[in-house]
Amino acid sequence: MNDYDVAIVGLGPTGLTLAHLLGRRGLSVLVLEREPRFYGNARAVYTDDEALRVFQTAGVADEIHADMNVDSTVQWVTSDGAVLVQFRQPQRPLWWPVTNFLYQPFLETKLENGLVRYPNVEVRRGREVVDFHQDADSVTIVHAAATGSQYGERENVIDDSTRETVRAAYLVGADGGRSIVRTQLGIDMSGKSFPERWLVVDLSAKEDTDPFRHLPYFDFVCDPDMPTVSCPQPGGHHRFEFNLADDDEKDEFESDETVQRLIGKYVDVDEVTVERRLVYTFNAVIADRWRDGRILLAGDAAHMTPQFIGQGMNAGVRDADNLSWKLHAVVHHGADPAILDSYESERRHHAKAMIDLSVFNKSLVSVQNPALAQARDTALRTAIHVPTLGRWVQRAGMKPKPRFRRDGYLGLDRARVRGIEGTLPPQPVVRRYDGHRVRLDDALGIGWAVIGFETDPRDALGADTAVWEWLGASFATVYRSGARPQGRIGDGRRRAGLIDLEDTEDVLTSWLRRSGHRPGTVLVLRPDKYVFGASRDAAHLTQELEHRLHLSRAGSTTRTAAGRSA
């Protein structure tokens, strides 16, 4: 008998998100973190609408979003402040803002404190994993007390006399770029390590000062003499990053004198406190494999994204979302563990695309040759004035879309170029039949969702409804604005248990129609809200679900009947 369903190693953003998602889905979880206490480093600075939609599923989005700097413009500027390109995205297809700057200590503190709502989630700080091995049924994990390293700033000391052993059905290594889990498994990382060094300086405003008012936007300062990043953060915080030249000395650049000189170009040094200064290099690498039997890698343990588009943390959040519902399907619903292979096949391509975009932006910003810098500035100014290209750049059209590769996802095959299978649908605010307006995901819940386009999907499913009920699916009907049926006596009784929604702005229904779907279509969303399939043939959707999750129809029907009788 296992002590836990899932053990997570690492309590950074990836581990925290995964713990929330698994906890909310009812799995028993143990989280092991080497650091005895949160050290408070502000590493991540940005999150996007996709990640906030994941946090919404985890039940924490509104709380953590309250602390964020929202809808700030991102711009590439010259050394004298002239704007080359601006990125602004006022549209909110997933309901959440696309651009959100955060202060990581605020985020992690709220996420960790929020885990107390789950009695099925146990967090053990100051515990280092010293050994683990797996068999056909579980993973055995040995952990011991550790002093922690304050995230690399001192030696970590392990007390072997405090060893404890636990068993979990699955182990997830979310323990960062130097992952103990990945290292012990002997999994290499492929990609490139960059020799360029950057000095990061984190600042906070002194009491009764306002030193950052004149720096409202996220600036990539394309200065060939000193490429710089200026990042606004909430709560009186700000970050600068400065690109060092090859002959610059690390100790010199981390000195008080140099830091004061560099930041003095942008802020009044008497009004700020330097919270951290650190020279670092960065990697653009991906683990060669993300799964070894019952052990999986997530976040920086699986892929390391350069910081130049702020997607490192968000990649880990996406990992947690993708992995959590599949672990739940395996542990609670008897799905074949083989579905866990789709975690890497779905996530690897997107993570790699984000890494490549980040490296490209680094190359764009850090040009130090004056002639090449001039050519870059000219190209950017030209591009922004080409109508179609300019709009594409301003809306960050180069950012990888939440759309799985055609041959590598868990769902119906995408038969057409405009097919929606394996994509993330928009999230509109919808109107319930009682007149209240809610976000779509909040209305549907955190499990599978079977949605009829102006039809009750249970009518189309017939006896197959039991299979979806066993999975805990919600059933909904969505109507175009003004298309809700009227005047049918007794219709309310027949529709008991159905989530009745009106798409008052025709966001979701127009999206369905653009992809060739009409009223009568049944749309199935996975628990991570990606489209499993859409078809007028509901029986085909059920057959594909059973096939792709390797479910036993007899087993699912029996369990559903047992649940009803209970």
mmCIF file of C-alpha atoms in Angstrom, residues 191-372:
data_model
loop_
_atom_site.group_PDB
_atom_site.id
_atom_site.type_symbol
_atom_site.label_atom_id
_atom_site.label_comp_id
_atom_site.label_asym_id
_atom_site.label_seq_id
_atom_site.Cartn_x
_atom_site.Cartn_y
_atom_site.Cartn_z
ATOM 1 C CA GLY A 191 20.798 22.218 -26.176
ATOM 2 C CA LYS A 192 23.179 25.090 -25.681
ATOM 3 C CA SER A 193 24.758 26.905 -22.765
ATOM 4 C CA PHE A 194 25.497 30.555 -23.509
ATOM 5 C CA PRO A 195 28.693 32.217 -22.284
ATOM 6 C CA GLU A 196 27.204 35.728 -22.252
ATOM 7 C CA ARG A 197 26.988 37.082 -18.734
ATOM 8 C CA TRP A 198 24.286 39.324 -17.363
ATOM 9 C CA LEU A 199 24.164 41.245 -14.119
ATOM 10 C CA VAL A 200 20.726 41.149 -12.501
ATOM 11 C CA VAL A 201 19.937 43.869 -9.953
ATOM 12 C CA ASP A 202 16.722 43.725 -7.944
ATOM 13 C CA LEU A 203 15.616 47.008 -6.364
ATOM 14 C CA SER A 204 12.943 48.091 -3.924
ATOM 15 C CA ALA A 205 11.711 51.598 -3.277
ATOM 16 C CA LYS A 206 12.641 53.138 0.069
ATOM 17 C CA GLU A 207 9.825 54.269 2.299
ATOM 18 C CA ASP A 208 8.040 57.455 1.181
ATOM 19 C CA THR A 209 9.734 57.452 -2.238
ATOM 20 C CA ASP A 210 8.454 56.760 -5.735
ATOM 21 C CA PRO A 211 11.593 56.096 -7.799
ATOM 22 C CA PHE A 212 10.041 54.033 -10.614
ATOM 23 C CA ARG A 213 7.104 56.174 -11.778
ATOM 24 C CA HIS A 214 9.004 57.222 -14.926
ATOM 25 C CA LEU A 215 9.657 53.543 -15.838
ATOM 26 C CA PRO A 216 6.115 52.246 -16.412
ATOM 27 C CA TYR A 217 6.891 49.787 -19.199
ATOM 28 C CA PHE A 218 9.000 46.694 -19.695
ATOM 29 C CA ASP A 219 11.955 47.937 -21.762
ATOM 30 C CA PHE A 220 14.472 45.997 -23.786
ATOM 31 C CA VAL A 221 17.109 48.707 -24.130
ATOM 32 C CA CYS A 222 18.917 47.914 -27.385
ATOM 33 C CA ASP A 223 22.112 49.784 -26.492
ATOM 34 C CA PRO A 224 25.236 48.312 -28.155
ATOM 35 C CA ASP A 225 27.391 49.744 -25.348
ATOM 36 C CA MET A 226 25.318 48.092 -22.600
ATOM 37 C CA PRO A 227 22.230 46.062 -23.601
ATOM 38 C CA THR A 228 19.802 46.404 -20.693
ATOM 39 C CA VAL A 229 16.463 45.050 -19.524
ATOM 40 C CA SER A 230 14.231 47.221 -17.323
ATOM 41 C CA CYS A 231 11.343 45.396 -15.696
ATOM 42 C CA PRO A 232 8.577 46.993 -13.586
ATOM 43 C CA GLN A 233 7.258 44.851 -10.744
ATOM 44 C CA PRO A 234 4.425 45.382 -8.271
ATOM 45 C CA GLY A 235 4.822 46.454 -4.667
ATOM 46 C CA GLY A 236 7.580 49.020 -5.217
ATOM 47 C CA HIS A 237 10.007 46.613 -6.872
ATOM 48 C CA HIS A 238 11.988 46.874 -10.090
ATOM 49 C CA ARG A 239 14.571 44.764 -11.874
ATOM 50 C CA PHE A 240 17.433 45.689 -14.165
ATOM 51 C CA GLU A 241 19.616 43.313 -16.151
ATOM 52 C CA PHE A 242 22.848 44.473 -17.778
ATOM 53 C CA ASN A 243 24.766 42.585 -20.466
ATOM 54 C CA LEU A 244 28.460 42.347 -19.594
ATOM 55 C CA ALA A 245 31.237 42.484 -22.152
ATOM 56 C CA ASP A 246 33.674 39.562 -22.457
ATOM 57 C CA ASP A 247 36.431 41.362 -20.550
ATOM 58 C CA ASP A 248 34.231 42.612 -17.690
ATOM 59 C CA GLU A 249 35.128 41.154 -14.288
ATOM 60 C CA LYS A 250 32.344 39.498 -12.309
ATOM 61 C CA ASP A 251 33.472 40.793 -8.914
ATOM 62 C CA GLU A 252 33.760 44.312 -10.252
ATOM 63 C CA PHE A 253 30.246 44.270 -11.664
ATOM 64 C CA GLU A 254 28.753 42.913 -8.468
ATOM 65 C CA SER A 255 30.455 45.661 -6.450
ATOM 66 C CA ASP A 256 28.459 48.473 -4.854
ATOM 67 C CA GLU A 257 30.265 51.086 -6.916
ATOM 68 C CA THR A 258 29.462 49.465 -10.272
ATOM 69 C CA VAL A 259 25.857 48.655 -9.367
ATOM 70 C CA GLN A 260 25.261 52.243 -8.247
ATOM 71 C CA ARG A 261 26.786 53.555 -11.473
ATOM 72 C CA LEU A 262 24.661 51.325 -13.683
ATOM 73 C CA ILE A 263 21.319 51.872 -11.996
ATOM 74 C CA GLY A 264 22.067 55.578 -11.554
ATOM 75 C CA LYS A 265 21.394 56.057 -15.252
ATOM 76 C CA TYR A 266 17.760 55.091 -14.641
ATOM 77 C CA VAL A 267 16.840 55.842 -10.996
ATOM 78 C CA ASP A 268 17.807 58.057 -8.082
ATOM 79 C CA VAL A 269 20.127 55.731 -6.152
ATOM 80 C CA ASP A 270 19.245 57.414 -2.858
ATOM 81 C CA GLU A 271 15.618 56.331 -3.233
ATOM 82 C CA VAL A 272 16.200 52.601 -3.756
ATOM 83 C CA THR A 273 17.539 49.605 -1.865
ATOM 84 C CA VAL A 274 19.520 46.964 -3.739
ATOM 85 C CA GLU A 275 17.940 43.658 -2.720
ATOM 86 C CA ARG A 276 20.107 41.440 -4.883
ATOM 87 C CA ARG A 277 22.915 41.627 -7.422
ATOM 88 C CA LEU A 278 24.169 38.565 -9.262
ATOM 89 C CA VAL A 279 26.128 37.820 -12.439
ATOM 90 C CA TYR A 280 24.740 34.794 -14.240
ATOM 91 C CA THR A 281 24.840 32.899 -17.520
ATOM 92 C CA PHE A 282 21.919 30.973 -18.966
ATOM 93 C CA ASN A 283 21.057 27.716 -20.674
ATOM 94 C CA ALA A 284 18.659 26.750 -23.442
ATOM 95 C CA VAL A 285 18.364 23.010 -22.895
ATOM 96 C CA ILE A 286 15.776 20.222 -22.733
ATOM 97 C CA ALA A 287 16.012 16.870 -20.963
ATOM 98 C CA ASP A 288 16.440 13.985 -23.374
ATOM 99 C CA ARG A 289 13.427 12.257 -21.833
ATOM 100 C CA TRP A 290 10.847 13.384 -19.309
ATOM 101 C CA ARG A 291 9.586 10.035 -18.058
ATOM 102 C CA ASP A 292 11.234 6.977 -16.589
ATOM 103 C CA GLY A 293 8.484 4.545 -15.603
ATOM 104 C CA ARG A 294 6.719 6.020 -12.590
ATOM 105 C CA ILE A 295 9.074 9.015 -12.376
ATOM 106 C CA LEU A 296 8.501 12.213 -14.360
ATOM 107 C CA LEU A 297 10.294 15.544 -14.745
ATOM 108 C CA ALA A 298 8.644 18.970 -14.830
ATOM 109 C CA GLY A 299 9.664 22.626 -14.963
ATOM 110 C CA ASP A 300 13.361 23.474 -15.103
ATOM 111 C CA ALA A 301 14.193 19.841 -14.378
ATOM 112 C CA ALA A 302 12.800 19.068 -17.848
ATOM 113 C CA HIS A 303 13.668 22.254 -19.768
ATOM 114 C CA MET A 304 15.500 25.492 -19.082
ATOM 115 C CA THR A 305 14.277 28.618 -20.863
ATOM 116 C CA PRO A 306 16.398 31.781 -21.095
ATOM 117 C CA GLN A 307 14.737 34.685 -19.341
ATOM 118 C CA PHE A 308 14.331 36.968 -22.354
ATOM 119 C CA ILE A 309 10.608 36.411 -22.896
ATOM 120 C CA GLY A 310 9.703 35.562 -19.299
ATOM 121 C CA GLN A 311 8.421 32.068 -20.099
ATOM 122 C CA GLY A 312 10.537 29.824 -17.850
ATOM 123 C CA MET A 313 8.097 29.737 -14.952
ATOM 124 C CA ASN A 314 5.112 29.586 -17.273
ATOM 125 C CA ALA A 315 6.496 26.535 -19.042
ATOM 126 C CA GLY A 316 6.561 24.746 -15.685
ATOM 127 C CA VAL A 317 3.003 25.845 -14.921
ATOM 128 C CA ARG A 318 1.889 24.374 -18.264
ATOM 129 C CA ASP A 319 3.720 21.145 -17.389
ATOM 130 C CA ALA A 320 1.837 20.909 -14.102
ATOM 131 C CA ASP A 321 -1.501 21.432 -15.834
ATOM 132 C CA ASN A 322 -0.813 18.805 -18.470
ATOM 133 C CA LEU A 323 0.534 16.234 -16.042
ATOM 134 C CA SER A 324 -1.912 16.640 -13.170
ATOM 135 C CA TRP A 325 -5.083 15.467 -14.888
ATOM 136 C CA LYS A 326 -3.311 12.514 -16.496
ATOM 137 C CA LEU A 327 -1.975 11.352 -13.140
ATOM 138 C CA HIS A 328 -5.514 11.705 -11.786
ATOM 139 C CA ALA A 329 -6.903 9.645 -14.678
ATOM 140 C CA VAL A 330 -4.368 6.884 -14.039
ATOM 141 C CA VAL A 331 -4.632 6.819 -10.238
ATOM 142 C CA HIS A 332 -8.379 7.371 -9.800
ATOM 143 C CA HIS A 333 -9.921 6.073 -13.029
ATOM 144 C CA GLY A 334 -7.642 3.242 -14.050
ATOM 145 C CA ALA A 335 -6.448 4.822 -17.282
ATOM 146 C CA ASP A 336 -3.444 3.099 -18.819
ATOM 147 C CA PRO A 337 -0.191 4.640 -17.507
ATOM 148 C CA ALA A 338 0.876 4.785 -21.156
ATOM 149 C CA ILE A 339 -1.099 8.031 -21.436
ATOM 150 C CA LEU A 340 1.687 9.646 -19.399
ATOM 151 C CA ASP A 341 3.883 9.405 -22.494
ATOM 152 C CA SER A 342 1.640 12.034 -24.082
ATOM 153 C CA TYR A 343 2.829 14.505 -21.426
ATOM 154 C CA GLU A 344 6.198 14.866 -23.115
ATOM 155 C CA SER A 345 4.893 14.559 -26.684
ATOM 156 C CA GLU A 346 2.426 17.397 -26.016
ATOM 157 C CA ARG A 347 4.717 19.663 -24.037
ATOM 158 C CA ARG A 348 8.185 19.211 -25.579
ATOM 159 C CA HIS A 349 7.498 20.981 -28.870
ATOM 160 C CA HIS A 350 5.894 23.994 -27.202
ATOM 161 C CA ALA A 351 8.675 24.261 -24.596
ATOM 162 C CA LYS A 352 11.311 24.050 -27.335
ATOM 163 C CA ALA A 353 9.530 26.726 -29.373
ATOM 164 C CA MET A 354 9.515 29.055 -26.343
ATOM 165 C CA ILE A 355 13.221 28.418 -25.781
ATOM 166 C CA ASP A 356 13.993 29.215 -29.428
ATOM 167 C CA LEU A 357 11.981 32.448 -29.296
ATOM 168 C CA SER A 358 13.749 33.472 -26.095
ATOM 169 C CA VAL A 359 17.166 32.864 -27.662
ATOM 170 C CA PHE A 360 16.115 34.874 -30.711
ATOM 171 C CA ASN A 361 15.044 37.805 -28.547
ATOM 172 C CA LYS A 362 18.307 37.610 -26.622
ATOM 173 C CA SER A 363 20.172 37.847 -29.917
ATOM 174 C CA LEU A 364 18.022 40.791 -30.954
ATOM 175 C CA VAL A 365 18.566 42.771 -27.763
ATOM 176 C CA SER A 366 22.216 42.027 -27.051
ATOM 177 C CA VAL A 367 23.798 43.154 -30.314
ATOM 178 C CA GLN A 368 27.010 44.974 -29.326
ATOM 179 C CA ASN A 369 28.404 45.672 -32.791
ATOM 180 C CA PRO A 370 27.352 49.263 -33.679
ATOM 181 C CA ALA A 371 26.874 48.533 -37.392
ATOM 182 C CA LEU A 372 24.762 45.446 -36.717
#
